[in-house]
Coordinates of C-alpha atoms in Angstrom, one line a residue:
Chain Z
M21 CA 103.8 51.3 202.4
T22 CA 100.4 50.7 203.8
E23 CA 98.9 51.9 200.5
K24 CA 98.3 49.6 197.8
T25 CA 100.9 49.7 195.1
A26 CA 100.9 48.3 191.7
L27 CA 104.2 46.5 190.7
T28 CA 104.8 46.9 187.0
P29 CA 108.4 46.1 185.7
S30 CA 109.4 47.9 182.6
T31 CA 110.2 44.6 181.0
H32 CA 106.7 43.3 181.2
T33 CA 104.0 43.4 178.6
A34 CA 100.8 45.4 179.5
P35 CA 98.3 43.2 181.3
P36 CA 95.4 42.1 179.0
A37 CA 93.0 43.6 181.4
R38 CA 92.5 45.9 184.3
F39 CA 94.7 44.1 186.7
S40 CA 98.3 44.5 187.9
H41 CA 101.2 42.1 187.5
G42 CA 101.7 42.3 191.1
V43 CA 100.5 44.5 194.2
R44 CA 102.0 45.2 197.6
K45 CA 100.3 46.6 200.6
G46 CA 102.1 46.5 203.9
N47 CA 104.1 43.6 203.9
I48 CA 102.1 41.5 201.7
L49 CA 103.1 41.1 198.0
Q50 CA 100.9 39.2 195.7
V51 CA 102.2 38.3 192.1
A52 CA 99.7 37.8 189.4
G53 CA 99.7 34.7 187.3
Q54 CA 102.8 34.9 185.2
V55 CA 103.8 33.0 181.9
G56 CA 106.8 32.5 179.7
F57 CA 106.4 35.7 177.8
L58 CA 109.8 37.3 176.7
P59 CA 110.3 41.1 177.8
A60 CA 107.8 43.3 175.9
V61 CA 108.7 44.7 172.6
P62 CA 106.6 48.0 171.9
G63 CA 104.0 47.1 169.1
Q64 CA 104.6 43.5 169.2
A65 CA 102.3 40.8 170.6
P66 CA 103.5 39.0 173.7
T67 CA 105.7 36.3 172.7
P68 CA 106.6 33.0 174.7
A69 CA 110.2 32.4 175.3
G70 CA 110.0 29.3 173.2
P71 CA 107.9 26.2 172.7
T72 CA 109.5 24.2 175.3
L73 CA 108.7 23.6 179.0
R74 CA 112.2 24.6 180.0
E75 CA 112.4 28.0 178.3
Q76 CA 108.9 28.9 179.3
T77 CA 109.6 27.8 183.0
L78 CA 112.7 29.6 183.2
Q79 CA 111.1 33.0 181.6
T80 CA 108.2 32.5 184.0
F81 CA 110.4 32.5 186.9
A82 CA 112.5 35.4 185.6
N83 CA 108.9 37.3 185.2
V84 CA 107.8 36.4 188.8
K85 CA 111.3 37.4 190.2
A86 CA 111.0 40.9 188.4
I87 CA 107.7 41.7 189.9
L88 CA 109.0 40.5 193.4
E89 CA 112.1 42.8 193.0
E90 CA 109.9 45.8 192.0
G91 CA 108.1 45.5 195.2
G92 CA 111.3 45.3 197.3
A93 CA 111.0 41.5 197.9
S94 CA 113.0 38.4 196.7
W95 CA 112.3 34.8 196.3
D96 CA 113.4 34.6 200.1
D97 CA 110.1 36.2 201.1
V98 CA 107.9 33.9 199.0
M99 CA 105.5 31.8 201.0
M100 CA 103.6 30.1 198.1
I101 CA 104.1 29.3 194.6
R102 CA 101.3 28.1 192.6
V103 CA 102.3 26.3 189.4
Y104 CA 99.6 25.4 186.6
L105 CA 100.8 22.9 184.3
T106 CA 98.9 21.6 181.3
D107 CA 100.2 18.0 181.2
V108 CA 100.7 15.5 184.2
D109 CA 103.6 14.3 182.1
H110 CA 105.5 17.7 182.6
F111 CA 105.8 17.0 186.4
A112 CA 109.1 15.6 186.6
E113 CA 110.7 18.0 184.2
M114 CA 109.3 20.9 185.8
N115 CA 110.5 19.7 189.2
A116 CA 114.1 19.2 187.7
I117 CA 114.1 22.9 186.5
Y118 CA 112.6 24.0 189.7
N119 CA 115.3 22.4 191.7
E120 CA 118.1 23.7 189.4
Y121 CA 116.4 27.4 189.6
F122 CA 116.1 27.3 193.5
A123 CA 119.6 25.4 194.1
D124 CA 121.1 28.4 195.9
L125 CA 118.2 29.1 198.3
T126 CA 119.4 29.5 201.7
V127 CA 116.1 30.0 203.4
A128 CA 113.1 27.7 203.7
P129 CA 111.7 27.2 200.3
A130 CA 108.1 28.4 199.6
A131 CA 105.2 26.1 199.9
R132 CA 103.8 24.9 196.5
T133 CA 100.7 23.6 194.9
T134 CA 100.8 22.1 191.3
V135 CA 97.7 21.3 189.4
Y136 CA 96.9 20.7 185.9
V137 CA 94.6 23.0 184.0
G138 CA 93.8 24.5 180.7
L139 CA 95.9 27.5 179.5
P140 CA 95.8 29.4 176.2
A141 CA 97.3 27.8 173.2
G142 CA 101.1 27.6 173.3
L143 CA 101.4 28.0 176.9
L144 CA 102.7 25.2 179.0
I145 CA 103.1 26.8 182.6
E146 CA 101.7 29.7 184.6
I147 CA 103.0 30.6 188.1
D148 CA 101.7 33.0 190.6
A149 CA 103.2 33.8 194.0
L150 CA 102.5 35.1 197.5
A151 CA 105.2 36.8 199.4
V152 CA 105.3 38.2 203.0
L153 CA 108.1 40.7 203.6
D154 CA 110.0 41.3 206.8
Chain H
M9 CA 89.0 42.5 214.9
T10 CA 91.6 39.8 215.7
E11 CA 89.1 37.1 215.9
K12 CA 88.1 35.2 212.7
T13 CA 84.7 36.2 211.7
A14 CA 82.6 34.6 209.0
L15 CA 81.2 36.9 206.3
T16 CA 77.6 35.8 205.3
P17 CA 75.6 38.4 203.3
S18 CA 72.0 38.0 203.7
T19 CA 71.6 37.7 199.8
H20 CA 73.8 34.6 199.6
T21 CA 72.6 31.1 199.4
A22 CA 73.9 28.9 202.1
P23 CA 77.2 27.3 201.4
P24 CA 76.7 23.7 200.2
A25 CA 79.2 22.5 203.1
R26 CA 80.8 23.8 206.3
F27 CA 82.6 26.7 205.0
S28 CA 82.0 30.5 205.0
H29 CA 81.4 32.6 202.1
G30 CA 84.1 34.9 203.6
V31 CA 86.2 35.3 206.7
R32 CA 88.1 38.1 208.1
K33 CA 90.8 37.9 210.7
G34 CA 92.8 41.2 211.6
N35 CA 93.3 42.9 208.5
I36 CA 93.1 39.8 205.9
L37 CA 89.9 39.0 204.3
Q38 CA 89.4 36.0 202.1
V39 CA 86.5 35.6 200.0
A40 CA 85.4 31.9 199.0
G41 CA 84.8 31.0 195.4
Q42 CA 81.7 32.7 194.2
V43 CA 79.9 31.6 191.2
G44 CA 77.0 33.6 189.4
F45 CA 74.1 32.5 191.7
L46 CA 71.3 35.0 192.0
P47 CA 70.4 36.4 195.6
A48 CA 69.0 33.5 197.6
V49 CA 65.4 32.7 197.6
P50 CA 64.3 30.5 200.5
G51 CA 63.1 27.1 199.5
Q52 CA 64.5 27.5 196.0
A53 CA 67.8 25.8 194.8
P54 CA 70.6 28.2 194.0
T55 CA 70.0 29.6 190.3
P56 CA 72.5 31.2 188.0
A57 CA 72.0 34.7 186.8
G58 CA 71.5 33.3 183.3
P59 CA 73.3 31.1 180.8
T60 CA 75.8 33.8 179.3
L61 CA 79.2 34.6 180.4
R62 CA 78.2 38.2 180.8
E63 CA 75.2 37.4 183.1
Q64 CA 77.1 35.0 185.3
T65 CA 80.5 37.3 185.4
L66 CA 78.5 40.4 186.6
Q67 CA 76.6 38.4 189.2
T68 CA 79.8 36.8 190.5
F69 CA 81.4 40.2 191.0
A70 CA 78.2 41.2 192.7
N71 CA 78.5 38.4 195.2
V72 CA 82.2 38.9 195.7
K73 CA 81.5 42.6 196.4
A74 CA 78.7 41.7 199.0
I75 CA 81.3 39.8 200.9
L76 CA 83.9 42.3 200.8
E77 CA 81.4 44.8 202.1
E78 CA 80.2 42.5 204.8
G79 CA 83.8 42.5 206.2
G80 CA 84.2 46.3 205.8
A81 CA 86.3 46.1 202.7
S82 CA 85.9 47.1 199.1
W83 CA 87.5 46.2 195.8
D84 CA 90.1 48.9 196.7
D85 CA 91.4 46.5 199.3
V86 CA 91.6 43.3 197.1
M87 CA 95.2 42.2 196.2
M88 CA 94.4 39.1 194.4
I89 CA 91.5 38.0 192.0
R90 CA 91.4 34.3 191.0
V91 CA 89.4 33.7 187.9
Y92 CA 88.3 30.3 187.0
L93 CA 87.0 29.8 183.4
T94 CA 85.8 26.7 181.6
D95 CA 86.7 27.6 178.2
V96 CA 90.0 29.5 176.9
D97 CA 87.6 31.1 174.1
H98 CA 85.8 33.1 177.0
F99 CA 89.0 35.0 177.9
A100 CA 88.6 37.9 175.7
E101 CA 85.0 38.4 176.5
M102 CA 85.6 38.1 180.3
N103 CA 88.5 40.6 180.0
A104 CA 86.0 43.2 178.3
I105 CA 83.6 42.6 181.1
Y106 CA 86.2 42.9 183.7
N107 CA 87.5 46.1 182.2
E108 CA 84.1 47.7 182.2
Y109 CA 83.3 46.5 185.6
F110 CA 86.6 48.0 187.0
A111 CA 86.6 51.1 184.7
D112 CA 86.0 53.4 187.9
L113 CA 88.8 51.9 189.9
T114 CA 91.0 54.6 191.4
V115 CA 93.6 52.6 193.1
A116 CA 96.0 50.0 191.7
P117 CA 94.0 47.0 190.5
A118 CA 94.4 43.6 192.0
A119 CA 96.7 41.1 190.7
R120 CA 95.1 38.3 188.9
T121 CA 95.4 34.8 187.8
T122 CA 93.1 33.1 185.1
V123 CA 93.0 29.4 184.6
Y124 CA 90.6 26.9 182.9
V125 CA 89.1 24.3 184.9
G126 CA 86.1 22.1 185.3
L127 CA 83.1 23.5 187.0
P128 CA 79.6 22.3 187.6
A129 CA 77.2 22.0 184.8
G130 CA 75.9 25.4 183.7
L131 CA 78.6 27.4 185.4
L132 CA 81.0 29.3 183.2
I133 CA 83.0 31.3 185.9
E134 CA 84.1 31.1 189.4
I135 CA 86.0 33.9 191.2
D136 CA 87.6 34.1 194.6
A137 CA 89.7 37.1 196.3
L138 CA 92.1 38.0 198.9
A139 CA 91.9 41.4 200.5
V140 CA 94.1 43.1 202.7
L141 CA 92.5 45.9 204.7
D142 CA 94.3 49.2 206.1
Chain B
M29 CA 108.8 34.4 214.4
T30 CA 109.3 36.9 211.8
E31 CA 111.8 34.6 210.0
K32 CA 110.3 32.2 207.5
T33 CA 110.4 28.8 208.8
A34 CA 109.7 25.5 206.9
L35 CA 107.1 23.1 208.4
T36 CA 108.0 19.6 207.8
P37 CA 106.1 17.1 210.0
S38 CA 108.0 13.8 210.5
T39 CA 105.2 11.8 209.0
H40 CA 105.4 13.5 205.7
T41 CA 107.2 12.2 202.6
A42 CA 109.8 14.3 201.2
P43 CA 108.8 17.1 198.9
P44 CA 109.4 15.9 195.3
A45 CA 111.1 19.2 194.6
R46 CA 112.8 22.2 196.3
F47 CA 109.6 23.3 198.3
S48 CA 108.2 23.2 201.9
H49 CA 105.1 21.2 203.0
G50 CA 104.4 24.4 204.7
V51 CA 105.9 27.7 205.8
R52 CA 105.3 30.0 208.4
K53 CA 106.5 33.8 208.7
G54 CA 105.0 36.1 211.3
N55 CA 101.4 35.1 211.7
I56 CA 101.0 33.9 208.1
L57 CA 101.0 30.1 207.6
Q58 CA 100.8 28.5 204.1
V59 CA 100.3 24.9 203.7
A60 CA 101.5 23.4 200.3
G61 CA 99.2 21.3 198.2
Q62 CA 98.6 18.0 200.1
V63 CA 97.2 14.8 198.8
G64 CA 96.1 11.4 200.3
F65 CA 99.6 10.1 200.9
L66 CA 100.0 7.9 203.9
P67 CA 102.8 8.8 206.5
A68 CA 106.2 8.2 204.9
V69 CA 107.8 4.9 205.2
P70 CA 111.6 5.2 204.5
G71 CA 112.7 3.5 201.2
Q72 CA 109.2 3.3 199.9
A73 CA 107.4 5.4 197.2
P74 CA 104.6 7.7 198.5
T75 CA 101.6 5.6 198.7
P76 CA 97.8 6.9 198.7
A77 CA 95.6 5.9 201.8
G78 CA 93.4 4.0 199.3
P79 CA 91.7 4.3 195.9
T80 CA 88.4 5.8 197.4
L81 CA 87.6 9.6 197.7
R82 CA 86.8 9.0 201.3
E83 CA 90.2 7.4 202.3
Q84 CA 92.1 10.0 200.2
T85 CA 90.1 13.0 201.7
L86 CA 90.5 12.1 205.1
Q87 CA 94.3 11.3 204.7
T88 CA 94.7 14.7 203.1
F89 CA 93.0 16.6 206.0
A90 CA 95.2 14.7 208.4
N91 CA 98.3 15.8 206.2
V92 CA 97.0 19.3 206.2
K93 CA 96.4 19.2 210.0
A94 CA 99.9 17.8 210.8
I95 CA 101.4 20.8 209.0
L96 CA 99.3 23.4 210.6
E97 CA 100.2 21.9 214.1
E98 CA 103.9 21.9 213.1
G99 CA 103.5 25.7 212.9
G100 CA 101.5 26.3 215.8
A101 CA 98.3 26.5 214.3
S102 CA 95.0 24.5 214.1
W103 CA 92.0 24.5 211.9
D104 CA 90.6 27.2 213.8
D105 CA 93.2 29.6 212.2
V106 CA 92.5 28.5 208.8
M107 CA 91.1 31.3 206.4
M108 CA 91.1 29.5 203.1
I109 CA 91.0 25.9 201.9
R110 CA 91.5 25.2 198.1
V111 CA 90.1 21.9 197.2
Y112 CA 91.0 20.4 194.0
L113 CA 89.0 17.4 192.8
T114 CA 89.3 15.6 189.3
D115 CA 85.6 14.9 188.9
V116 CA 82.5 17.2 189.3
D117 CA 80.5 14.0 190.3
H118 CA 82.7 13.8 193.6
F119 CA 81.4 17.2 194.9
A120 CA 78.5 15.8 197.0
E121 CA 80.6 13.1 198.6
M122 CA 83.5 15.4 199.3
N123 CA 81.0 17.9 200.9
A124 CA 79.7 15.0 203.2
I125 CA 83.1 14.1 204.3
Y126 CA 84.1 17.6 204.8
N127 CA 81.1 18.3 206.9
E128 CA 81.7 15.1 209.0
Y129 CA 85.3 16.3 209.5
F130 CA 84.5 19.8 210.4
A131 CA 81.3 18.9 212.6
D132 CA 83.0 20.0 215.8
L133 CA 84.4 23.3 214.6
T134 CA 83.4 26.0 217.1
V135 CA 84.7 29.1 215.1
A136 CA 83.9 30.6 211.9
P137 CA 84.5 27.8 209.1
A138 CA 87.3 28.9 206.4
A139 CA 86.4 30.0 203.2
R140 CA 86.7 27.6 200.4
T141 CA 87.2 27.3 196.5
T142 CA 86.7 24.1 194.9
V143 CA 87.6 23.6 191.1
Y144 CA 88.1 20.6 189.0
V145 CA 91.6 19.9 187.5
G146 CA 93.7 17.2 186.4
L147 CA 96.0 15.4 189.1
P148 CA 98.7 12.6 188.9
A149 CA 97.2 9.2 188.3
G150 CA 95.5 7.6 191.2
L151 CA 95.0 10.8 193.1
L152 CA 91.4 12.2 193.4
I153 CA 91.8 15.2 195.8
E154 CA 94.4 17.9 196.5
I155 CA 93.9 20.5 199.3
D156 CA 96.1 23.5 200.5
A157 CA 95.3 26.0 203.0
L158 CA 96.2 29.5 204.2
A159 CA 96.0 30.3 207.8
V160 CA 96.3 33.4 210.0
L161 CA 97.5 33.0 213.5
D162 CA 96.6 35.1 216.4

């Protein structure tokens, strides 16, 4: 697998431009910025899982995970998680959801950077990830 | 090429600090954040290609490409493109320019993350890229 | 060292969530977003090195360096440095501190991207880094 391969889980909405939801080449897997969109429904615009940080964060994790798995990886292989929030006041709640989600991790957790940026209206969180496979 | 090599295309303005426009080590190539500056003119301050998103985006792509090529890579090798915009309302137009620019890509497109940040006055877009060579 | 290993220098405060300050797997080392917190004091909340950009930048560099060294790497191995500032007006001063700090570097400097984002109150800079070891 030294060729660059696009990772496009069937559950995902089509990217809004000529990029891939994830790519793998050799043992490197990069997940594109994911947001809390529900699984794609043909003919329907992408829809966030809900208005709350919790709903969007859990859906975003699910979307990242689907891409990792499409590429033969899992959270265990993830080296870096970039979290983009829109509001500094969401940090504590995001961390609580994060810890809950990763409670069962048995390997070293990924490194992480969290910064506060602008996102399209209605979106509260965006996450991308870099994985290195065995 | 297991040594770390700086990639400094002759067209590029000198970095404003002690960093490289790009570096390659082994099969990993990292392009630093590029903006829409025109090719460097000795004795002249860096000048954006123009005030519009289109001008700056195309020039930024050209600047990223020059660094990739200096390191023996091409867009085909790019795994991740990070796009920093200053205005959520620029997303659709950036995507249109992006699709046009990458229309002829014959391999899996890179993953991408787009977020909205502050940039120095006059700059509307910044892009960096991670490539993995064969 | 093909296993993923967490890098947790003894000087560092515990991460506020289930992530690692750094991870290494094979020859890839990722440093999580570091800020200008002083070395951890048990029972005390994380404390920035001071209110100024200079104090926080130098402490942030020290924090990144400690993680690199914990993983058997040094600044020489760093491919990419991401600098997050909160104020465009800090760019020139950060560059001056950056150049001073890296004055003795004998290899190609890392690539770099600087963008302006929101950070938690009191923090002026955050830095993460990607290293590729020999």
